């Protein structure tokens, strides 16, 4: 791999509250794509606008990061709702960010559901079908970030909707190829994370929680900005990729 996207979740505060270490301004110059919280799990309109402006200043491509309607649980609790309701919630959030982006001369590159909604879309046939159908009708060029082999990835490939597969640097994998979902992530060793990313890029493999290697296919690397010590993780990964002569570039800039 000689080229890869590096994405991170941005703008995940709300009003006077910040999530994680509050290091968005330091992470933004190091990444190529920003997933911007759109109000339901985090992110108020002013935070969204400030984050879009910061992305524009650093030439970072932006995407909507819609979540469950769950501010208290930061979108990491599963919410019971119909596929129609959830897709309408996603489109509502995408529309909000799209208008703010226009004010700064930016267009949305992608949509990436957040947290428990991401996992729900990945595994539920009905919402995967409906989400891809609606996004494809609304904006056939709007990329959808997903796990390789997930339901939404398969549907997007079938209908010809652009899909970007992710590798999660700061999450564990199991033998099924899925990430091990957790509401709380502890501090990680930056060098171990960087080497995990480098191995995935160079060998196409990742070690699972069961202690076995599995193949991994991806176009983008994700490091969450709310992970404890996120800045050090991004810095170490950025350094490792550059030393390996792997360019960091967003899909729309490739």
GROMACS .gro file of C-alpha atoms in nm:
model
  254
    1UNK     CA    1   0.000   0.000   0.000
    2UNK     CA    2   0.148   0.333  -0.108
    3UNK     CA    3  -0.151   0.556  -0.039
    4UNK     CA    4  -0.404   0.559   0.244
    5UNK     CA    5  -0.664   0.786   0.398
    6UNK     CA    6  -0.631   0.873   0.767
    7UNK     CA    7  -0.961   0.972   0.927
    8UNK     CA    8  -1.069   1.080   1.273
    9UNK     CA    9  -1.394   1.176   1.443
   10UNK     CA   10  -1.402   1.551   1.504
   11UNK     CA   11  -1.623   1.808   1.675
   12UNK     CA   12  -1.753   1.564   1.934
   13UNK     CA   13  -1.817   1.822   2.203
   14UNK     CA   14  -2.145   1.988   2.292
   15UNK     CA   15  -2.177   2.346   2.410
   16UNK     CA   16  -1.909   2.401   2.677
   17UNK     CA   17  -1.832   2.028   2.707
   18UNK     CA   18  -1.553   1.850   2.521
   19UNK     CA   19  -1.510   1.478   2.468
   20UNK     CA   20  -1.176   1.306   2.514
   21UNK     CA   21  -0.862   1.519   2.547
   22UNK     CA   22  -0.996   1.814   2.346
   23UNK     CA   23  -0.719   1.784   2.085
   24UNK     CA   24  -0.908   1.835   1.758
   25UNK     CA   25  -0.700   2.138   1.659
   26UNK     CA   26  -0.379   1.936   1.696
   27UNK     CA   27  -0.510   1.623   1.521
   28UNK     CA   28  -0.667   1.805   1.224
   29UNK     CA   29  -0.336   1.895   1.047
   30UNK     CA   30  -0.227   1.529   1.059
   31UNK     CA   31  -0.532   1.364   0.902
   32UNK     CA   32  -0.682   1.364   0.554
   33UNK     CA   33  -1.053   1.311   0.635
   34UNK     CA   34  -1.262   1.439   0.927
   35UNK     CA   35  -1.586   1.277   1.039
   36UNK     CA   36  -1.779   1.566   1.193
   37UNK     CA   37  -2.042   1.501   1.462
   38UNK     CA   38  -2.381   1.625   1.347
   39UNK     CA   39  -2.580   1.691   1.662
   40UNK     CA   40  -2.741   1.368   1.777
   41UNK     CA   41  -2.459   1.197   1.972
   42UNK     CA   42  -2.246   1.515   1.996
   43UNK     CA   43  -2.181   1.838   1.808
   44UNK     CA   44  -2.394   2.151   1.828
   45UNK     CA   45  -2.426   2.390   1.528
   46UNK     CA   46  -2.146   2.621   1.644
   47UNK     CA   47  -1.910   2.332   1.713
   48UNK     CA   48  -1.993   2.192   1.370
   49UNK     CA   49  -1.917   2.528   1.206
   50UNK     CA   50  -1.588   2.568   1.395
   51UNK     CA   51  -1.480   2.216   1.298
   52UNK     CA   52  -1.568   2.268   0.931
   53UNK     CA   53  -1.371   2.593   0.931
   54UNK     CA   54  -1.071   2.417   1.084
   55UNK     CA   55  -1.087   2.142   0.823
   56UNK     CA   56  -1.100   2.400   0.545
   57UNK     CA   57  -0.791   2.574   0.684
   58UNK     CA   58  -0.591   2.251   0.673
   59UNK     CA   59  -0.726   2.112   0.345
   60UNK     CA   60  -0.893   1.817   0.516
   61UNK     CA   61  -1.187   1.647   0.343
   62UNK     CA   62  -1.502   1.632   0.554
   63UNK     CA   63  -1.786   1.390   0.610
   64UNK     CA   64  -2.100   1.372   0.821
   65UNK     CA   65  -2.079   1.155   1.133
   66UNK     CA   66  -2.443   1.090   1.226
   67UNK     CA   67  -2.531   0.892   1.537
   68UNK     CA   68  -2.822   0.761   1.736
   69UNK     CA   69  -3.028   1.031   1.910
   70UNK     CA   70  -2.831   0.975   2.230
   71UNK     CA   71  -2.641   1.272   2.374
   72UNK     CA   72  -2.629   1.121   2.722
   73UNK     CA   73  -2.477   0.794   2.601
   74UNK     CA   74  -2.256   0.954   2.334
   75UNK     CA   75  -2.428   0.740   2.071
   76UNK     CA   76  -2.274   0.420   2.202
   77UNK     CA   77  -2.599   0.269   2.328
   78UNK     CA   78  -2.822   0.078   2.090
   79UNK     CA   79  -3.155   0.253   2.036
   80UNK     CA   80  -3.468   0.074   1.917
   81UNK     CA   81  -3.619   0.244   1.611
   82UNK     CA   82  -3.744   0.147   1.266
   83UNK     CA   83  -3.518   0.155   0.964
   84UNK     CA   84  -3.724   0.442   0.820
   85UNK     CA   85  -3.680   0.650   1.136
   86UNK     CA   86  -3.308   0.585   1.159
   87UNK     CA   87  -3.241   0.664   0.793
   88UNK     CA   88  -3.445   0.984   0.824
   89UNK     CA   89  -3.234   1.076   1.128
   90UNK     CA   90  -2.917   1.015   0.927
   91UNK     CA   91  -3.035   1.225   0.631
   92UNK     CA   92  -3.140   1.507   0.866
   93UNK     CA   93  -2.791   1.515   1.017
   94UNK     CA   94  -2.620   1.497   0.677
   95UNK     CA   95  -2.829   1.791   0.558
   96UNK     CA   96  -2.734   2.002   0.859
   97UNK     CA   97  -2.362   1.958   0.799
   98UNK     CA   98  -2.398   2.004   0.423
   99UNK     CA   99  -2.538   2.355   0.472
  100UNK     CA  100  -2.266   2.456   0.716
  101UNK     CA  101  -2.003   2.318   0.479
  102UNK     CA  102  -2.139   2.534   0.195
  103UNK     CA  103  -2.069   2.848   0.399
  104UNK     CA  104  -1.700   2.752   0.399
  105UNK     CA  105  -1.687   2.653   0.033
  106UNK     CA  106  -1.668   2.281   0.108
  107UNK     CA  107  -1.868   1.984  -0.015
  108UNK     CA  108  -1.919   1.665   0.182
  109UNK     CA  109  -1.691   1.381   0.083
  110UNK     CA  110  -1.858   1.107   0.284
  111UNK     CA  111  -2.100   0.979   0.544
  112UNK     CA  112  -1.985   0.762   0.831
  113UNK     CA  113  -2.234   0.653   1.099
  114UNK     CA  114  -2.109   0.678   1.456
  115UNK     CA  115  -2.071   0.421   1.732
  116UNK     CA  116  -2.366   0.191   1.793
  117UNK     CA  117  -2.537   0.317   1.476
  118UNK     CA  118  -2.230   0.220   1.272
  119UNK     CA  119  -2.247  -0.133   1.413
  120UNK     CA  120  -2.624  -0.149   1.359
  121UNK     CA  121  -2.595  -0.044   0.995
  122UNK     CA  122  -2.312  -0.295   0.947
  123UNK     CA  123  -2.520  -0.591   1.064
  124UNK     CA  124  -2.884  -0.510   0.985
  125UNK     CA  125  -3.001  -0.593   0.633
  126UNK     CA  126  -3.305  -0.365   0.632
  127UNK     CA  127  -3.133  -0.044   0.735
  128UNK     CA  128  -2.829  -0.117   0.517
  129UNK     CA  129  -3.052  -0.153   0.211
  130UNK     CA  130  -3.259   0.156   0.291
  131UNK     CA  131  -2.963   0.378   0.380
  132UNK     CA  132  -2.771   0.297   0.062
  133UNK     CA  133  -3.089   0.336  -0.148
  134UNK     CA  134  -3.163   0.682  -0.006
  135UNK     CA  135  -2.803   0.807  -0.017
  136UNK     CA  136  -2.764   0.685  -0.374
  137UNK     CA  137  -3.081   0.868  -0.478
  138UNK     CA  138  -2.982   1.184  -0.289
  139UNK     CA  139  -2.609   1.204  -0.366
  140UNK     CA  140  -2.467   0.916  -0.573
  141UNK     CA  141  -2.116   1.061  -0.534
  142UNK     CA  142  -2.131   1.080  -0.152
  143UNK     CA  143  -1.894   0.811  -0.022
  144UNK     CA  144  -2.003   0.579   0.256
  145UNK     CA  145  -1.745   0.466   0.511
  146UNK     CA  146  -1.795   0.106   0.628
  147UNK     CA  147  -1.625  -0.211   0.745
  148UNK     CA  148  -1.514  -0.446   0.469
  149UNK     CA  149  -1.758  -0.735   0.432
  150UNK     CA  150  -2.032  -0.567   0.637
  151UNK     CA  151  -2.392  -0.560   0.515
  152UNK     CA  152  -2.372  -0.195   0.414
  153UNK     CA  153  -2.045  -0.256   0.227
  154UNK     CA  154  -2.203  -0.542   0.031
  155UNK     CA  155  -2.514  -0.340  -0.055
  156UNK     CA  156  -2.311  -0.039  -0.166
  157UNK     CA  157  -2.093  -0.254  -0.391
  158UNK     CA  158  -2.399  -0.419  -0.543
  159UNK     CA  159  -2.571  -0.093  -0.637
  160UNK     CA  160  -2.251   0.084  -0.739
  161UNK     CA  161  -2.246   0.338  -0.458
  162UNK     CA  162  -1.893   0.452  -0.363
  163UNK     CA  163  -1.780   0.287  -0.041
  164UNK     CA  164  -1.458   0.331   0.157
  165UNK     CA  165  -1.353   0.045   0.382
  166UNK     CA  166  -1.193   0.125   0.716
  167UNK     CA  167  -0.925  -0.018   0.941
  168UNK     CA  168  -0.962   0.069   1.308
  169UNK     CA  169  -0.622   0.142   1.456
  170UNK     CA  170  -0.749   0.193   1.812
  171UNK     CA  171  -0.997  -0.096   1.828
  172UNK     CA  172  -0.952  -0.471   1.858
  173UNK     CA  173  -1.071  -0.722   1.597
  174UNK     CA  174  -1.219  -1.068   1.644
  175UNK     CA  175  -1.196  -1.371   1.415
  176UNK     CA  176  -1.510  -1.266   1.225
  177UNK     CA  177  -1.327  -0.955   1.106
  178UNK     CA  178  -1.551  -0.726   1.311
  179UNK     CA  179  -1.429  -0.472   1.562
  180UNK     CA  180  -1.489  -0.550   1.927
  181UNK     CA  181  -1.738  -0.282   2.026
  182UNK     CA  182  -1.679  -0.109   2.359
  183UNK     CA  183  -1.821   0.200   2.525
  184UNK     CA  184  -1.496   0.283   2.701
  185UNK     CA  185  -1.148   0.248   2.555
  186UNK     CA  186  -0.841   0.266   2.776
  187UNK     CA  187  -0.509   0.430   2.694
  188UNK     CA  188  -0.312   0.253   2.420
  189UNK     CA  189   0.059   0.242   2.342
  190UNK     CA  190   0.123   0.478   2.046
  191UNK     CA  191   0.407   0.270   1.901
  192UNK     CA  192   0.205  -0.050   1.918
  193UNK     CA  193  -0.084   0.118   1.740
  194UNK     CA  194   0.150   0.261   1.475
  195UNK     CA  195   0.307  -0.080   1.412
  196UNK     CA  196  -0.037  -0.241   1.395
  197UNK     CA  197  -0.132   0.010   1.125
  198UNK     CA  198   0.194  -0.035   0.938
  199UNK     CA  199   0.156  -0.414   0.937
  200UNK     CA  200  -0.200  -0.383   0.808
  201UNK     CA  201  -0.078  -0.156   0.526
  202UNK     CA  202   0.224  -0.365   0.433
  203UNK     CA  203   0.103  -0.721   0.500
  204UNK     CA  204  -0.276  -0.687   0.495
  205UNK     CA  205  -0.307  -0.861   0.832
  206UNK     CA  206  -0.422  -0.784   1.185
  207UNK     CA  207  -0.392  -0.984   1.507
  208UNK     CA  208  -0.729  -1.067   1.667
  209UNK     CA  209  -0.826  -1.082   2.034
  210UNK     CA  210  -0.815  -1.461   1.995
  211UNK     CA  211  -0.444  -1.434   1.912
  212UNK     CA  212  -0.471  -1.528   1.544
  213UNK     CA  213  -0.400  -1.325   1.229
  214UNK     CA  214  -0.674  -1.248   0.979
  215UNK     CA  215  -0.657  -1.071   0.640
  216UNK     CA  216  -0.783  -0.713   0.635
  217UNK     CA  217  -0.883  -0.496   0.337
  218UNK     CA  218  -0.922  -0.122   0.371
  219UNK     CA  219  -0.882   0.219   0.209
  220UNK     CA  220  -0.884   0.434   0.524
  221UNK     CA  221  -0.740   0.418   0.876
  222UNK     CA  222  -0.953   0.546   1.164
  223UNK     CA  223  -0.824   0.677   1.497
  224UNK     CA  224  -1.096   0.813   1.726
  225UNK     CA  225  -1.028   1.157   1.870
  226UNK     CA  226  -1.199   1.063   2.199
  227UNK     CA  227  -0.965   0.771   2.268
  228UNK     CA  228  -0.741   0.859   2.566
  229UNK     CA  229  -0.408   0.984   2.428
  230UNK     CA  230  -0.552   1.016   2.078
  231UNK     CA  231  -0.305   1.282   1.969
  232UNK     CA  232  -0.005   1.061   2.048
  233UNK     CA  233  -0.170   0.775   1.854
  234UNK     CA  234  -0.224   0.993   1.548
  235UNK     CA  235   0.127   1.140   1.569
  236UNK     CA  236   0.292   0.798   1.593
  237UNK     CA  237   0.081   0.659   1.308
  238UNK     CA  238   0.146   0.964   1.090
  239UNK     CA  239   0.521   0.931   1.151
  240UNK     CA  240   0.526   0.557   1.081
  241UNK     CA  241   0.335   0.596   0.753
  242UNK     CA  242   0.562   0.874   0.630
  243UNK     CA  243   0.877   0.684   0.720
  244UNK     CA  244   0.740   0.388   0.523
  245UNK     CA  245   0.673   0.626   0.229
  246UNK     CA  246   0.298   0.570   0.247
  247UNK     CA  247   0.118   0.889   0.145
  248UNK     CA  248  -0.176   1.012   0.352
  249UNK     CA  249  -0.449   1.142   0.124
  250UNK     CA  250  -0.828   1.148   0.132
  251UNK     CA  251  -1.025   0.943  -0.126
  252UNK     CA  252  -1.152   1.259  -0.298
  253UNK     CA  253  -0.796   1.392  -0.330
  254UNK     CA  254  -0.643   1.066  -0.456
   0.00000   0.00000   0.00000
